[in-house]
PDB file of C-alpha atoms in Angstrom:
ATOM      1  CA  UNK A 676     -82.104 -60.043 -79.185  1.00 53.00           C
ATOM      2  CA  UNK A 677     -83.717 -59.799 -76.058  1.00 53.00           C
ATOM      3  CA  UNK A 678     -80.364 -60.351 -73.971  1.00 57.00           C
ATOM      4  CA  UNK A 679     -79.305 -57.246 -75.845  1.00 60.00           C
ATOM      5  CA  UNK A 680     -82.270 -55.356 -75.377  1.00 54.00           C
ATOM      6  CA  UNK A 681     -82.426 -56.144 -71.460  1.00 50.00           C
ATOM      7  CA  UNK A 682     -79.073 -55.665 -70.753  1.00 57.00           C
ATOM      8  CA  UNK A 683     -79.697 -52.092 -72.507  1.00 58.00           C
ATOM      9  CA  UNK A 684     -81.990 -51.697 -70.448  1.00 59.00           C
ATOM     10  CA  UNK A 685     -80.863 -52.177 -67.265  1.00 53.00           C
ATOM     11  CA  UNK A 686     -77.494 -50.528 -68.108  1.00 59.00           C
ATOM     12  CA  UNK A 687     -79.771 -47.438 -68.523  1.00 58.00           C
ATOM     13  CA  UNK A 688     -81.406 -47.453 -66.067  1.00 51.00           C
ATOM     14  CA  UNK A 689     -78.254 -48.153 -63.661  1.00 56.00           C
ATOM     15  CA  UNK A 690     -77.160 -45.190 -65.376  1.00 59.00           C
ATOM     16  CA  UNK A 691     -79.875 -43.336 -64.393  1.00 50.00           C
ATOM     17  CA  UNK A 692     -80.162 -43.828 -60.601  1.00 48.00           C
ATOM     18  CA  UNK A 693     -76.923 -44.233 -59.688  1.00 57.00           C
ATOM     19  CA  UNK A 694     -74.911 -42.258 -62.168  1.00 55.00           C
ATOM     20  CA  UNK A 695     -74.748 -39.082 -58.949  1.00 49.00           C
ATOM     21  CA  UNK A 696     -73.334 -41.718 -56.642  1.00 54.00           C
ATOM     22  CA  UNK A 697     -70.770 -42.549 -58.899  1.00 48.00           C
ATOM     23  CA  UNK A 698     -69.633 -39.830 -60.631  1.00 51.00           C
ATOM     24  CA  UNK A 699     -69.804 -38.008 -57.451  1.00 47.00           C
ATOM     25  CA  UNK A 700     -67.209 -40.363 -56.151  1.00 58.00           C
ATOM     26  CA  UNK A 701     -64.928 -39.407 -59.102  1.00 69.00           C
ATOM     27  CA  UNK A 702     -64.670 -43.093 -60.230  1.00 74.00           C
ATOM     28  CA  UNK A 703     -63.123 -43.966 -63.316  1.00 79.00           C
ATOM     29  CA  UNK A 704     -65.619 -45.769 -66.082  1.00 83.00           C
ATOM     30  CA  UNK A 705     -63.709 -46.684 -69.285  1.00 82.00           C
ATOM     31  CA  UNK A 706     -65.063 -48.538 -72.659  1.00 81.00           C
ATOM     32  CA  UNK A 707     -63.220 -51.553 -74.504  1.00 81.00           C
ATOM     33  CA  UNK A 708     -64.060 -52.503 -78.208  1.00 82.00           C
ATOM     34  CA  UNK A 709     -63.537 -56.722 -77.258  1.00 83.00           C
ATOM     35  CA  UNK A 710     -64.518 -57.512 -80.543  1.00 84.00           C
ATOM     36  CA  UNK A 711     -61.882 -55.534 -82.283  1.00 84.00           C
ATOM     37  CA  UNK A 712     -59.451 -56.552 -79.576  1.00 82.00           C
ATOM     38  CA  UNK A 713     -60.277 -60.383 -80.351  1.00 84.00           C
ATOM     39  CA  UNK A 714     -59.980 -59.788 -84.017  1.00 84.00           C
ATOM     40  CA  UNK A 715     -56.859 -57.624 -84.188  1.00 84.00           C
ATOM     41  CA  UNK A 716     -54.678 -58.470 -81.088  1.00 85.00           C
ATOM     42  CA  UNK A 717     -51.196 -59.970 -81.357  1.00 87.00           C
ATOM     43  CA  UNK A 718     -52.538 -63.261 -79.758  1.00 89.00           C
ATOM     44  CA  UNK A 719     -55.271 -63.211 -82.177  1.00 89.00           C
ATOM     45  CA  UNK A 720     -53.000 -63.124 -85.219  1.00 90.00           C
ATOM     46  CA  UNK A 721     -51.083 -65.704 -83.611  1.00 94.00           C
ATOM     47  CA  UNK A 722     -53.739 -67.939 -83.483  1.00 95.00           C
ATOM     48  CA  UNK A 723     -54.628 -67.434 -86.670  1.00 95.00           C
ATOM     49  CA  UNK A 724     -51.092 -67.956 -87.937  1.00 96.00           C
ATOM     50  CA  UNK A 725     -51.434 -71.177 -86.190  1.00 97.00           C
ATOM     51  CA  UNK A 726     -54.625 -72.138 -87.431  1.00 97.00           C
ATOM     52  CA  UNK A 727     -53.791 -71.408 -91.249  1.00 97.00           C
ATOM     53  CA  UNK A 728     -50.161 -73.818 -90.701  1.00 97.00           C
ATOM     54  CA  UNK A 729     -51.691 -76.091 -89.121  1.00 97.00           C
ATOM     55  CA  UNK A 730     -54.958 -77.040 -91.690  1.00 97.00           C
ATOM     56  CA  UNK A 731     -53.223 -75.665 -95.050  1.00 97.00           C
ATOM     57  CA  UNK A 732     -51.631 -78.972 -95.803  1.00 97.00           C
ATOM     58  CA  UNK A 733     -55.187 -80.799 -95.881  1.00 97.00           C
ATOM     59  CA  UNK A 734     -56.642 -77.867 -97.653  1.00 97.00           C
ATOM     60  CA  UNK A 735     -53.630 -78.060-100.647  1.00 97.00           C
ATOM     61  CA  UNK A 736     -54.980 -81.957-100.649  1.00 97.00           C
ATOM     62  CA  UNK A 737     -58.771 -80.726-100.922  1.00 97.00           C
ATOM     63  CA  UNK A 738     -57.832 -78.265-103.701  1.00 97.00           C
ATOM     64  CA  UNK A 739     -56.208 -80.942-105.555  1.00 97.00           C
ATOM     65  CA  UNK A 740     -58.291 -82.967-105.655  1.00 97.00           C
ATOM     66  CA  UNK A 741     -60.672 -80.875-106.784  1.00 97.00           C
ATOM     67  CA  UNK A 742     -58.130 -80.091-110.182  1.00 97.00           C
ATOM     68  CA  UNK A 743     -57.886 -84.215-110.499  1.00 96.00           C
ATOM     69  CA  UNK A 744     -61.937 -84.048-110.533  1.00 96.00           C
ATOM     70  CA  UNK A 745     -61.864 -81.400-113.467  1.00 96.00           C
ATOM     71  CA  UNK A 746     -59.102 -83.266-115.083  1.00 96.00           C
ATOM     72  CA  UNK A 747     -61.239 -86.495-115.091  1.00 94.00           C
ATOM     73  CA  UNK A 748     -64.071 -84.734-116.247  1.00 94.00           C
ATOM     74  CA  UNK A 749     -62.649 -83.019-118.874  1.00 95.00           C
ATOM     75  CA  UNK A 750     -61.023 -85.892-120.088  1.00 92.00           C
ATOM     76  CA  UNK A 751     -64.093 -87.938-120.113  1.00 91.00           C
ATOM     77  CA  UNK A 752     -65.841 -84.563-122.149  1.00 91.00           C
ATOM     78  CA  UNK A 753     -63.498 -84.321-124.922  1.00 92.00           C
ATOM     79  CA  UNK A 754     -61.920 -88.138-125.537  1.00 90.00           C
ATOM     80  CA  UNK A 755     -65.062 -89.909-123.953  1.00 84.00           C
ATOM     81  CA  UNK A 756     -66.321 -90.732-127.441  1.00 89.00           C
ATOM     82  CA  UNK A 757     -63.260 -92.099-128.595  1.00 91.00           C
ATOM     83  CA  UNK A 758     -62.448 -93.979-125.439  1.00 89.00           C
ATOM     84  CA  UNK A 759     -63.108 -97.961-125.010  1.00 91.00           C
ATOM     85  CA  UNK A 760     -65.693 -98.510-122.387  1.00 92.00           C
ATOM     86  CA  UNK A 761     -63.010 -99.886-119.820  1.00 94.00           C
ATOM     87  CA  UNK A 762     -61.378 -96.732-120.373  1.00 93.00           C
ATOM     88  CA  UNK A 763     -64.310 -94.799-119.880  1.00 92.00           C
ATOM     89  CA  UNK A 764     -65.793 -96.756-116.736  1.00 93.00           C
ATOM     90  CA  UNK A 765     -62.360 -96.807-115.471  1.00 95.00           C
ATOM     91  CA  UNK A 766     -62.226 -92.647-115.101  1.00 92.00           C
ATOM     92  CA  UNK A 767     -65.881 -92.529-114.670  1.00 95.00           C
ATOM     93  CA  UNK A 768     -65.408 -94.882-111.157  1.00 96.00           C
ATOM     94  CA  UNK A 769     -62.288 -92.346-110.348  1.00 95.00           C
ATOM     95  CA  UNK A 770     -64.422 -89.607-110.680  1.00 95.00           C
ATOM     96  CA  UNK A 771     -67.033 -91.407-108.416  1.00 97.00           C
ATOM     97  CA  UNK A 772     -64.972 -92.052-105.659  1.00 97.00           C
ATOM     98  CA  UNK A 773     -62.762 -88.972-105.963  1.00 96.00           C
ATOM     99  CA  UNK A 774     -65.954 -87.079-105.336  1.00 97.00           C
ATOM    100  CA  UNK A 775     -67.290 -89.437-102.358  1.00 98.00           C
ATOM    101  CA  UNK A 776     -64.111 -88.803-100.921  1.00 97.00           C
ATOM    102  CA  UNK A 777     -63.795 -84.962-101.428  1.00 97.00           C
ATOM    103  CA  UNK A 778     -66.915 -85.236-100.157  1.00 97.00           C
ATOM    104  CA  UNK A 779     -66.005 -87.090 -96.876  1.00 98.00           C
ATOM    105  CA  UNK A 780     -62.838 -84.688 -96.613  1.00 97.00           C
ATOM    106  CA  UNK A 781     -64.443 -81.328 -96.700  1.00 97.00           C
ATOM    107  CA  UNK A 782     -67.285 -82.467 -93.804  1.00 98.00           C
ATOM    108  CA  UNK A 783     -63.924 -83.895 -91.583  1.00 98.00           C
ATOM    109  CA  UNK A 784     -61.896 -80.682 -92.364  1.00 97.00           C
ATOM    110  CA  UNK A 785     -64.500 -78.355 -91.784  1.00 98.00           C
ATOM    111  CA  UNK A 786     -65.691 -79.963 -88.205  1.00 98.00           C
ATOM    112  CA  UNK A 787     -61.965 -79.756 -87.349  1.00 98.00           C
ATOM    113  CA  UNK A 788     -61.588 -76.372 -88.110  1.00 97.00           C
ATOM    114  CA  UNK A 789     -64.264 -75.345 -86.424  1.00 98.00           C
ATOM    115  CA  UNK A 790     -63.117 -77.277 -83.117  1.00 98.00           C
ATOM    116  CA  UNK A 791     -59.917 -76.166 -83.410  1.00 98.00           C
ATOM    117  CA  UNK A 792     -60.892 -72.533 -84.100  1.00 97.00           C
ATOM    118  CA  UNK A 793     -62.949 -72.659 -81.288  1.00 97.00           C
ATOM    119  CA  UNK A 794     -60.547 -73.797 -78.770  1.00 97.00           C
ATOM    120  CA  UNK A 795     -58.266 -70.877 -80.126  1.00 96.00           C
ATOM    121  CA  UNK A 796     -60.818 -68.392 -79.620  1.00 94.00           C
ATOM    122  CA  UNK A 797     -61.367 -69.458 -76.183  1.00 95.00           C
ATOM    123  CA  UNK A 798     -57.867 -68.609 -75.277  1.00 94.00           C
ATOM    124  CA  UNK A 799     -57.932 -65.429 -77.278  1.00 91.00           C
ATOM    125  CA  UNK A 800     -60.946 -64.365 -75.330  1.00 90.00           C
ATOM    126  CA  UNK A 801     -59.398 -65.587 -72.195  1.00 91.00           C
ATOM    127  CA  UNK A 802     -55.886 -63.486 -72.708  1.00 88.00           C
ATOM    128  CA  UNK A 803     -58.151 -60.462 -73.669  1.00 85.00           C
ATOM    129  CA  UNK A 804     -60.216 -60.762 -70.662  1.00 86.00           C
ATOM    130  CA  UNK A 805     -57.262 -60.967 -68.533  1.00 87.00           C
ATOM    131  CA  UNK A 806     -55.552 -57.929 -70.252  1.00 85.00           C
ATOM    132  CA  UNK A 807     -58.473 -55.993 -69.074  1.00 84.00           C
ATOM    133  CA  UNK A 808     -58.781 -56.488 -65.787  1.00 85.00           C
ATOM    134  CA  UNK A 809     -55.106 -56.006 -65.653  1.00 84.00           C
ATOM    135  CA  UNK A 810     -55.338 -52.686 -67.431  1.00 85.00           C
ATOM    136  CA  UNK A 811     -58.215 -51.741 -65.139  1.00 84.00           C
ATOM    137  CA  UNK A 812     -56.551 -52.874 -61.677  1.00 85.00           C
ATOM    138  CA  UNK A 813     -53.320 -50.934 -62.987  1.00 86.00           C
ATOM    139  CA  UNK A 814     -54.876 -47.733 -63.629  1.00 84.00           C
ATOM    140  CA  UNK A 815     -57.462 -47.956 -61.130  1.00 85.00           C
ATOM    141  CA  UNK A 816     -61.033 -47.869 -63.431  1.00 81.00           C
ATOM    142  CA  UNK A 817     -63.539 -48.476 -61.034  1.00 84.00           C
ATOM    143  CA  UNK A 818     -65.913 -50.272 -64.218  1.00 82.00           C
ATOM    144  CA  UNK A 819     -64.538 -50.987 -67.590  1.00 83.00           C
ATOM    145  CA  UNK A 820     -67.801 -51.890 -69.993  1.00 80.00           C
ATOM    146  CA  UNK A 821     -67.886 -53.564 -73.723  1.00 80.00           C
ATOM    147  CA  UNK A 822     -70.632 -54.075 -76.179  1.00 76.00           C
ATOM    148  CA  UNK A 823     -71.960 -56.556 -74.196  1.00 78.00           C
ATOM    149  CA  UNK A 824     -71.663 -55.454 -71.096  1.00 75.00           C
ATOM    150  CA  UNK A 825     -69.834 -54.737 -67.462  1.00 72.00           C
ATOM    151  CA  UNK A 826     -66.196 -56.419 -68.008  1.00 69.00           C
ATOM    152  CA  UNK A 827     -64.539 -55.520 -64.137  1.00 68.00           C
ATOM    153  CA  UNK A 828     -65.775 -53.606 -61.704  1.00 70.00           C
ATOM    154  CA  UNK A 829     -64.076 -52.496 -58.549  1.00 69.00           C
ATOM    155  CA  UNK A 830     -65.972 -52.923 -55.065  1.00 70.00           C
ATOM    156  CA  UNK A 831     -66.166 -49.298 -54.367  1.00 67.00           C
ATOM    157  CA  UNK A 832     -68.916 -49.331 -56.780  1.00 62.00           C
ATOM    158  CA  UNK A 833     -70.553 -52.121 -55.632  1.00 56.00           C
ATOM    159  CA  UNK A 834     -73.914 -51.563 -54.222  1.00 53.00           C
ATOM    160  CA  UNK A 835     -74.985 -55.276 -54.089  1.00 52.00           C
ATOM    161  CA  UNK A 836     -75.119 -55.523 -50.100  1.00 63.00           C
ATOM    162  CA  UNK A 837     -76.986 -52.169 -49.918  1.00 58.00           C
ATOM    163  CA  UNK A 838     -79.843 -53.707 -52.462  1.00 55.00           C
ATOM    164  CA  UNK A 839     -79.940 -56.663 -50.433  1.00 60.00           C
ATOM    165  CA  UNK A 840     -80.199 -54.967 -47.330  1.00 62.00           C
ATOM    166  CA  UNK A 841     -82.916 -52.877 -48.368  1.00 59.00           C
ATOM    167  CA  UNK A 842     -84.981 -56.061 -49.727  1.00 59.00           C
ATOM    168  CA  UNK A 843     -85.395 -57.631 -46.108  1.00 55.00           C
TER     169      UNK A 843
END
């Protein structure tokens, strides 16, 4: 929150005092949705494509064993009284350790998908990035900006040095 609110800020005021210097240079300032880029680019889908092939197998396994769990249970509800107590410890201990074990499953397949979504996301944001810049170089913006902030900037709007010189 107050990342956002500072970066605001200083975009303003940037903006503000230097906004004659640099539109009086005719540069070329351009705006880029990232977020929608990461979410609906082709390398996005792809990764997503990926993602789903890769962990659907182990989430068919989760889902049935979630149906054997019912199974059990209902079995146990409706013959339970007319089962021998072997019969009924013997699905009661299924149901026990099918559940530690869906248990255990979920946690592993969830921390997995989050690494491996992760490590996809980096590359999406990566290819995006790069996209940009290219995009920018190639048509010659001088500053392309996001929700978040300056993405590439060209030197001719640089007035780092100038700042620094004035600070000795």
């Amino acid at each position: 929150m107050c990342n956002k609110l500072v970066s605001k800020i200083v975009f303003t005021m940037f903006m503000f005092v230097f906004s004659h210097q640099v539109f009086a240079q005719s540069s070329r300032v351009a705006y880029v949705n990232v977020q929608k880029l990461i979410e609906k680019s082709a390398p996005a889908v792809a990764a997503n494509k990926r993602l789903k092939d890769e962990f659907s197998p182990r989430s068919k396994k989760l889902i049935a064993k979630q149906k054997r769990i019912l199974e059990i249970e209902k079995k146990i509800k409706n013959d339970g009284i007319t089962m021998s107590k072997d019969q009924l410890g013997k699905f009661t201990k299924e149901k026990r350790n099918l559940m530690r074990s869906l248990k255990r499953d979920k946690s592993e397949y969830r921390e997995d998908l989050s690494v491996r979504q992760n490590q996809e996301l980096k590359k999406v944001q990566k290819k995006v990035l790069d996209a940009i810049v290219d995009l920018a170089k190639k048509e010659k913006y001088d500053m392309v900006f996001s929700q978040v902030g300056v993405l590439y900037k060209s030197d001719a709007i640089d007035i780092t040095s100038k700042v620094i010189a004035s600070l000795k």
